[in-house]
């Protein structure tokens, strides 16, 4: 086994069973339990998604945890925010067996702290080192099987009802056969008329990723049924996508809609539209869930997210909940909220680059310092009245370019200019 292949920037994932199998899961349980024992933490809540390979992986993970003295709380099956919610309620680390929006031949694991937020890189690396070196402690653990799903659903409904009250609507949902398959019943309990177009009670759309190009069936169902809106979630329901009045809302639009519901600070990744600043004091972080949610735990932060469909109301749990976001969005007057969002044009582009980190560093060093807005993640700068973010991808050999301006033509030109400049630098390197 090669842990460096599957220990990623924010979680653990790989092809099943080629890169990650039951033996891997047992060893991972031992490594995690050993890591936690050094911190005097001996209890872990474990959950899984509803993919077939997740059943055995979860069993072996628990076996590994028990073998090093961990008291395991098996909370069953559910979304990742359910696992995080259980961990916070029980005051312990939680684990979700899932590959989230990845292709169906993948699987993986997400670790969350007792506060609910995902493990940061330094702790994942420590678990990886223990895994690689087989430096496992020994002990005799235990297991308790106890579902908290009923309480989780009730808290979801109560939280959503506190923020939204227009549930006399017809909503089309597409859970993609994933863990959001519990969402339709919760929606109906709130008074919504629900059309569930998911064909199965297990993952069947590959990949189970609610990108707009995968949701033609959702758009068609909304348009043909006269529904008010459509909602889609990924496999572990930590992302949400919304179809409304003939188009898919952007992640920035959804972020702005939800931000209008809070009075405290909002935490956002640096690639988020500045339109968000119209509704809250925004604290920016690097792109990536662990960075966003770690910042969101600071005093005064009520809401956090990224424009990729991740949103968290921290009072519910400091983890992205596509479930809660879906319920709230279904109960809002979306027209009223959308009208308040400033009209910014956003243009995104990708430049292939094997030496992406070095290239971005060189590019940033050539910029006029007075034009630089942020160096949190890559470099964000002003050009011709537009704001431009140039950052290395965290998962692939690419540089991501995002430009935002009040004028579409300015965005188009600036992005092309930046792409050309990066290409020139790449040829020189």
Coordinates of C-alpha atoms in Angstrom, one line a residue:
X1 CA 0.0 0.0 0.0
X2 CA 1.2 3.5 -0.9
X3 CA -0.4 6.0 1.5
X4 CA 1.0 8.9 -0.4
X5 CA -1.4 8.0 -3.2
X6 CA -4.5 8.3 -1.2
X7 CA -3.8 10.7 1.6
X8 CA -4.9 13.9 -0.1
X9 CA -4.9 17.5 0.8
X10 CA -8.2 17.4 2.8
X11 CA -9.1 13.8 3.1
X12 CA -8.2 10.2 2.2
X13 CA -9.5 8.7 -1.1
X14 CA -8.5 6.4 -3.9
X15 CA -9.7 3.7 -6.3
X16 CA -11.3 0.8 -4.7
X17 CA -9.9 -1.8 -4.3
X18 CA -6.7 -1.1 -6.2
X19 CA -5.5 1.8 -4.0
X20 CA -7.7 1.5 -1.0
X21 CA -9.2 -1.7 0.4
X22 CA -10.4 -3.5 3.6
X23 CA -6.8 -4.1 4.8
X24 CA -6.1 -0.4 4.3
X25 CA -9.2 0.5 6.3
X26 CA -8.2 -1.6 9.2
X27 CA -4.7 -0.1 9.3
X28 CA -6.2 3.3 9.0
X29 CA -8.3 2.6 12.0
X30 CA -5.3 1.6 13.9
X31 CA -3.4 4.7 12.8
X32 CA -6.2 7.1 13.7
X33 CA -6.8 5.5 17.1
X34 CA -3.1 5.6 17.9
X35 CA -3.0 9.3 16.9
X36 CA -6.0 10.1 19.1
X37 CA -4.6 8.2 22.1
X38 CA -1.6 10.5 22.2
X39 CA -4.2 13.3 22.7
X40 CA -6.1 11.3 25.3
X41 CA -9.0 10.9 23.0
X42 CA -10.4 7.4 23.0
X43 CA -13.8 7.7 21.5
X44 CA -14.8 8.0 17.7
X45 CA -18.2 8.2 16.0
X46 CA -18.2 6.3 12.7
X47 CA -20.6 6.7 9.8
X48 CA -20.7 5.7 6.1
X49 CA -22.4 6.6 2.9
X50 CA -24.6 4.1 1.1
X51 CA -22.1 2.9 -1.5
X52 CA -21.8 -0.9 -1.4
X53 CA -18.0 -0.8 -0.8
X54 CA -18.5 1.5 2.2
X55 CA -20.1 -1.3 4.2
X56 CA -17.0 -3.5 4.5
X57 CA -14.6 -0.6 4.7
X58 CA -16.5 0.7 7.7
X59 CA -16.4 -2.7 9.4
X60 CA -12.7 -3.0 9.0
X61 CA -12.1 0.6 10.0
X62 CA -14.0 -0.1 13.3
X63 CA -12.0 -3.3 13.7
X64 CA -8.8 -1.3 13.5
X65 CA -10.0 1.3 15.9
X66 CA -11.1 -1.3 18.5
X67 CA -7.7 -3.1 18.3
X68 CA -5.9 0.0 19.6
X69 CA -8.4 0.7 22.5
X70 CA -10.9 3.0 20.9
X71 CA -14.5 3.2 22.1
X72 CA -16.5 3.3 18.8
X73 CA -19.9 4.8 18.4
X74 CA -21.4 3.3 15.2
X75 CA -24.0 5.8 14.1
X76 CA -25.0 3.9 11.0
X77 CA -25.5 5.5 7.5
X78 CA -25.9 9.1 6.6
X79 CA -24.5 12.3 5.1
X80 CA -21.1 13.6 6.2
X81 CA -22.6 16.5 8.1
X82 CA -24.6 13.9 10.1
X83 CA -21.3 12.2 11.1
X84 CA -19.9 15.6 12.1
X85 CA -23.1 16.5 14.0
X86 CA -22.9 13.2 15.9
X87 CA -19.2 13.8 16.8
X88 CA -20.0 17.3 18.1
X89 CA -23.0 16.1 20.1
X90 CA -20.9 13.2 21.6
X91 CA -17.8 15.3 22.1
X92 CA -15.5 13.1 20.0
X93 CA -13.8 12.8 16.6
X94 CA -16.0 11.5 13.8
X95 CA -15.3 9.6 10.6
X96 CA -17.3 9.3 7.4
X97 CA -16.5 6.5 5.0
X98 CA -17.2 8.2 1.6
X99 CA -15.6 9.3 -1.6
X100 CA -18.1 12.2 -1.8
X101 CA -18.4 13.5 -5.4
X102 CA -15.6 11.3 -6.8
X103 CA -16.3 8.5 -9.4
X104 CA -18.1 5.5 -8.1
X105 CA -15.0 3.3 -8.3
X106 CA -13.4 5.4 -5.6
X107 CA -13.9 5.4 -1.9
X108 CA -12.3 7.2 1.1
X109 CA -12.5 8.6 4.6
X110 CA -13.2 12.0 6.1
X111 CA -12.0 12.8 9.6
X112 CA -13.7 15.6 11.7
X113 CA -12.7 17.1 15.0
X114 CA -15.2 17.1 17.9
X115 CA -16.2 20.7 16.9
X116 CA -17.3 19.3 13.5
X117 CA -14.7 20.7 11.2
X118 CA -12.5 18.5 9.0
X119 CA -8.9 17.5 10.0
X120 CA -6.2 20.0 8.8
X121 CA -3.2 18.9 6.8
X122 CA -0.7 18.6 9.7
X123 CA -2.9 16.1 11.6
X124 CA -3.7 14.1 8.5
X125 CA 0.1 13.9 7.8
X126 CA 0.6 12.6 11.4
X127 CA -2.0 9.9 10.8
X128 CA -0.2 9.1 7.6
X129 CA 3.2 8.7 9.3
X130 CA 1.7 6.4 11.9
X131 CA 0.1 4.4 9.1
X132 CA 3.3 4.2 7.0
X133 CA 5.5 3.2 9.9
X134 CA 2.9 0.8 11.5
X135 CA 3.6 2.4 14.9
X136 CA 0.3 1.2 16.4
X137 CA -0.5 1.0 20.1
X138 CA -2.4 -1.9 21.4
X139 CA -5.6 -2.0 23.5
X140 CA -9.1 -3.4 23.8
X141 CA -11.8 -1.2 22.5
X142 CA -15.5 -1.5 22.3
X143 CA -18.4 -0.7 20.0
X144 CA -21.8 0.8 20.6
X145 CA -24.4 0.8 17.7
X146 CA -26.7 3.8 18.2
X147 CA -28.3 5.8 15.4
X148 CA -28.8 9.5 16.1
X149 CA -30.5 10.1 12.7
X150 CA -33.9 10.9 14.2
X151 CA -32.5 13.6 16.4
X152 CA -30.4 14.9 13.5
X153 CA -33.5 15.2 11.3
X154 CA -35.4 17.0 13.9
X155 CA -32.7 19.5 14.5
X156 CA -32.4 20.0 10.7
X157 CA -36.1 20.8 10.5
X158 CA -36.0 23.1 13.5
X159 CA -33.0 25.1 12.2
X160 CA -34.4 25.4 8.7
X161 CA -37.8 26.6 10.1
X162 CA -36.0 29.3 12.1
X163 CA -34.5 30.8 9.0
X164 CA -37.1 30.2 6.3
X165 CA -40.9 30.0 6.4
X166 CA -42.2 29.7 2.8
X167 CA -42.6 26.0 2.5
X168 CA -45.7 25.9 0.4
X169 CA -43.8 25.0 -2.8
X170 CA -43.2 22.2 -5.2
X171 CA -39.5 21.1 -5.3
X172 CA -37.8 18.6 -7.5
X173 CA -34.9 16.8 -5.8
X174 CA -32.0 14.8 -7.3
X175 CA -30.1 13.0 -4.5
X176 CA -28.2 11.0 -7.2
X177 CA -29.0 7.9 -5.2
X178 CA -26.7 9.1 -2.3
X179 CA -27.2 9.9 1.3
X180 CA -29.5 12.8 0.6
X181 CA -32.2 10.2 -0.1
X182 CA -33.5 11.1 3.3
X183 CA -34.1 14.7 2.2
X184 CA -37.5 14.3 0.5
X185 CA -39.2 13.0 3.6
X186 CA -37.7 15.9 5.7
X187 CA -39.0 18.3 3.1
X188 CA -42.5 16.8 3.2
X189 CA -42.5 17.1 7.0
X190 CA -41.9 20.9 6.5
X191 CA -44.9 21.1 4.1
X192 CA -43.1 21.0 0.7
X193 CA -44.5 19.0 -2.2
X194 CA -41.6 16.9 -3.4
X195 CA -40.8 15.2 -6.6
X196 CA -37.8 12.8 -6.2
X197 CA -36.3 11.9 -9.5
X198 CA -33.5 9.8 -8.1
X199 CA -33.9 6.4 -9.8
X200 CA -32.4 4.3 -7.1
X201 CA -31.7 4.2 -3.3
X202 CA -28.0 3.6 -3.9
X203 CA -25.5 5.7 -5.9
X204 CA -25.9 5.2 -9.6
X205 CA -24.9 8.4 -11.3
X206 CA -21.1 8.4 -12.0
X207 CA -19.7 10.6 -10.8
X208 CA -22.3 11.6 -8.1
X209 CA -21.3 15.2 -8.6
X210 CA -24.0 17.9 -8.8
X211 CA -22.3 19.9 -11.5
X212 CA -24.7 21.5 -13.9
X213 CA -23.5 19.3 -16.8
X214 CA -24.7 16.2 -14.8
X215 CA -28.2 17.7 -14.0
X216 CA -30.1 17.9 -17.3
X217 CA -32.7 15.5 -15.8
X218 CA -33.2 17.9 -12.9
X219 CA -33.7 20.9 -15.1
X220 CA -36.1 19.0 -17.4
X221 CA -38.1 17.7 -14.5
X222 CA -38.5 21.2 -12.9
X223 CA -39.5 22.8 -16.3
X224 CA -42.0 20.0 -17.2
X225 CA -43.6 19.7 -13.8
X226 CA -44.1 23.4 -13.0
X227 CA -42.1 23.0 -9.8
X228 CA -40.8 26.1 -8.1
X229 CA -37.1 24.9 -8.0
X230 CA -34.8 22.0 -8.2
X231 CA -32.2 20.8 -5.6
X232 CA -29.3 18.3 -6.2
X233 CA -26.8 16.9 -3.7
X234 CA -23.7 14.8 -4.1
X235 CA -23.1 11.4 -2.6
X236 CA -22.4 12.5 0.9
X237 CA -24.6 15.5 0.7
X238 CA -22.0 18.1 1.6
X239 CA -22.7 20.1 -1.6
X240 CA -25.9 21.6 -3.0
X241 CA -26.9 22.9 -6.5
X242 CA -30.0 24.9 -7.2
X243 CA -32.1 25.1 -10.4
X244 CA -34.5 28.1 -10.4
X245 CA -36.5 29.8 -13.2
X246 CA -34.8 28.2 -16.1
X247 CA -31.2 28.3 -15.0
X248 CA -28.8 27.0 -12.4
X249 CA -27.8 29.5 -9.8
X250 CA -24.1 30.0 -9.4
X251 CA -22.4 29.0 -6.2
X252 CA -21.7 32.7 -5.5
X253 CA -25.4 33.5 -5.8
X254 CA -26.4 30.7 -3.4
X255 CA -23.7 32.0 -1.0
X256 CA -25.1 35.5 -1.1
X257 CA -28.7 34.3 -0.7
X258 CA -27.8 32.4 2.5
X259 CA -25.5 35.1 3.8
X260 CA -28.5 37.4 4.0
X261 CA -29.9 35.3 6.8
X262 CA -27.1 36.0 9.3
X263 CA -26.0 39.0 11.2
X264 CA -22.6 37.9 12.3
X265 CA -19.3 37.4 10.4
X266 CA -19.1 35.2 7.3
X267 CA -16.0 33.1 6.4
X268 CA -15.3 32.5 2.7
X269 CA -12.6 31.1 0.5
X270 CA -10.6 33.7 -1.4
X271 CA -12.2 32.6 -4.7
X272 CA -15.6 33.8 -3.6
X273 CA -17.3 36.8 -5.3
X274 CA -16.9 40.2 -3.7
X275 CA -20.7 40.5 -4.0
X276 CA -20.8 38.6 -0.6
X277 CA -19.4 41.7 1.0
X278 CA -22.7 43.5 0.4
X279 CA -24.3 41.3 3.1
X280 CA -21.7 40.7 5.8
X281 CA -18.3 41.3 7.1
X282 CA -16.3 38.7 5.3
X283 CA -13.1 37.0 6.5
X284 CA -11.3 35.3 3.7
X285 CA -9.2 32.1 3.8
X286 CA -7.3 29.8 1.4
X287 CA -9.4 27.7 -0.9
X288 CA -10.3 24.4 0.8
X289 CA -12.8 23.2 3.4
X290 CA -10.3 22.7 6.3
X291 CA -9.1 26.3 6.0
X292 CA -12.6 27.8 5.8
X293 CA -14.0 25.8 8.6
X294 CA -11.1 26.3 11.0
X295 CA -11.5 30.0 10.5
X296 CA -15.3 29.7 11.0
X297 CA -14.7 28.4 14.5
X298 CA -13.4 31.8 15.6
X299 CA -15.8 33.9 17.7
X300 CA -18.5 35.8 15.8
X301 CA -18.6 33.6 12.7
X302 CA -22.1 32.4 11.9
X303 CA -21.8 31.2 8.4
X304 CA -19.1 29.9 6.1
X305 CA -18.6 28.4 2.7
X306 CA -17.1 28.3 -0.8
X307 CA -18.6 28.9 -4.2
X308 CA -18.3 25.2 -5.0
X309 CA -21.6 24.4 -3.2
X310 CA -20.2 24.1 0.3
X311 CA -22.1 26.0 3.0
X312 CA -22.1 25.7 6.8
X313 CA -24.2 27.4 9.5
X314 CA -21.8 26.9 12.3
X315 CA -24.5 26.9 15.1
X316 CA -25.8 23.7 13.5
X317 CA -22.4 22.1 12.9
X318 CA -19.1 23.4 11.6
X319 CA -19.2 21.3 8.5
X320 CA -20.7 21.8 5.1
X321 CA -24.3 20.7 5.1
X322 CA -26.0 20.4 1.7
X323 CA -28.9 19.0 3.5
X324 CA -29.5 22.1 5.7
X325 CA -28.8 24.5 2.8
X326 CA -31.3 22.6 0.6
X327 CA -34.1 22.9 3.2
X328 CA -33.5 26.6 3.8
X329 CA -33.3 27.5 0.2
X330 CA -36.6 25.6 -0.4
X331 CA -38.3 27.9 2.1
X332 CA -37.1 31.3 0.9
X333 CA -38.4 33.9 -1.5
X334 CA -35.5 33.5 -3.9
X335 CA -36.5 36.4 -6.1
X336 CA -36.4 38.8 -3.2
X337 CA -32.9 37.6 -2.2
X338 CA -31.5 37.5 -5.8
X339 CA -32.6 41.0 -6.5
X340 CA -30.3 42.3 -3.8
X341 CA -27.1 40.7 -5.2
X342 CA -24.9 43.1 -7.1
X343 CA -24.2 42.3 -10.8
X344 CA -20.6 41.1 -11.1
X345 CA -19.4 39.2 -14.1
X346 CA -17.1 36.3 -13.3
X347 CA -14.8 34.6 -15.8
X348 CA -12.9 31.4 -14.9
X349 CA -10.0 29.7 -16.8
X350 CA -7.4 27.0 -16.3
X351 CA -3.8 26.9 -17.4
X352 CA -2.0 23.6 -17.5
X353 CA 1.3 23.8 -15.6
X354 CA 3.4 21.0 -14.0
X355 CA 5.4 23.6 -12.0
X356 CA 2.2 25.4 -10.9
X357 CA 3.4 26.5 -7.5
X358 CA 6.7 28.0 -8.7
X359 CA 5.0 29.6 -11.7
X360 CA 2.4 31.4 -9.6
X361 CA 5.2 32.6 -7.2
X362 CA 7.1 34.0 -10.2
X363 CA 4.0 35.6 -11.6
X364 CA 3.1 37.2 -8.3
X365 CA 6.7 38.6 -7.8
X366 CA 6.4 40.5 -11.1
X367 CA 3.2 42.3 -10.1
X368 CA 3.0 45.9 -8.9
X369 CA 2.7 45.6 -5.1
X370 CA 0.2 48.4 -4.9
X371 CA -2.1 46.3 -7.1
X372 CA -2.0 43.2 -4.9
X373 CA -5.1 42.6 -2.8
X374 CA -4.2 39.3 -1.1
X375 CA -1.6 36.6 -1.1
X376 CA -3.6 34.1 1.0
X377 CA -3.8 31.6 -1.8
X378 CA -1.7 32.4 -4.9
X379 CA -2.2 36.1 -5.6
X380 CA -5.2 38.3 -6.0
X381 CA -4.7 41.7 -7.6
X382 CA -6.5 44.5 -9.3
X383 CA -6.3 45.2 -13.1
X384 CA -8.4 47.6 -15.1
X385 CA -11.0 47.8 -12.4
X386 CA -11.3 44.0 -12.1
X387 CA -10.2 41.7 -9.3
X388 CA -8.1 38.7 -10.5
X389 CA -7.2 35.6 -8.6
X390 CA -4.3 33.4 -9.8
X391 CA -3.7 30.3 -7.7
X392 CA -2.3 26.8 -8.1
X393 CA -4.8 24.0 -8.0
X394 CA -4.6 21.9 -4.8
X395 CA -5.3 18.6 -6.6
X396 CA -4.0 18.8 -10.2
X397 CA -1.3 20.3 -12.4
X398 CA -3.2 23.4 -13.2
X399 CA -3.3 27.1 -12.4
X400 CA -6.8 28.5 -11.9
X401 CA -7.6 32.1 -13.0
X402 CA -10.7 33.9 -11.8
X403 CA -11.6 37.4 -12.8
X404 CA -14.5 39.5 -11.5
X405 CA -15.7 42.8 -12.8
X406 CA -18.8 45.0 -13.3
X407 CA -18.1 44.8 -17.1
X408 CA -18.1 41.4 -18.9
X409 CA -15.8 42.7 -21.6
X410 CA -13.1 43.6 -19.1
X411 CA -13.3 40.1 -17.6
X412 CA -12.9 38.5 -21.0
X413 CA -9.8 40.6 -21.9
X414 CA -8.1 40.4 -18.5
X415 CA -8.4 36.6 -18.4
X416 CA -7.0 36.2 -21.8
X417 CA -4.1 38.5 -21.0
X418 CA -3.3 36.6 -17.8
X419 CA -3.4 33.3 -19.5
X420 CA -1.0 34.6 -22.2
X421 CA 1.3 35.9 -19.5
X422 CA 1.3 32.6 -17.6
X423 CA 2.0 30.8 -20.9
X424 CA 5.0 33.0 -21.6
X425 CA 6.4 32.4 -18.1
X426 CA 5.8 28.6 -18.5
X427 CA 7.8 28.5 -21.7
X428 CA 10.7 30.4 -20.0
X429 CA 10.8 28.1 -17.0

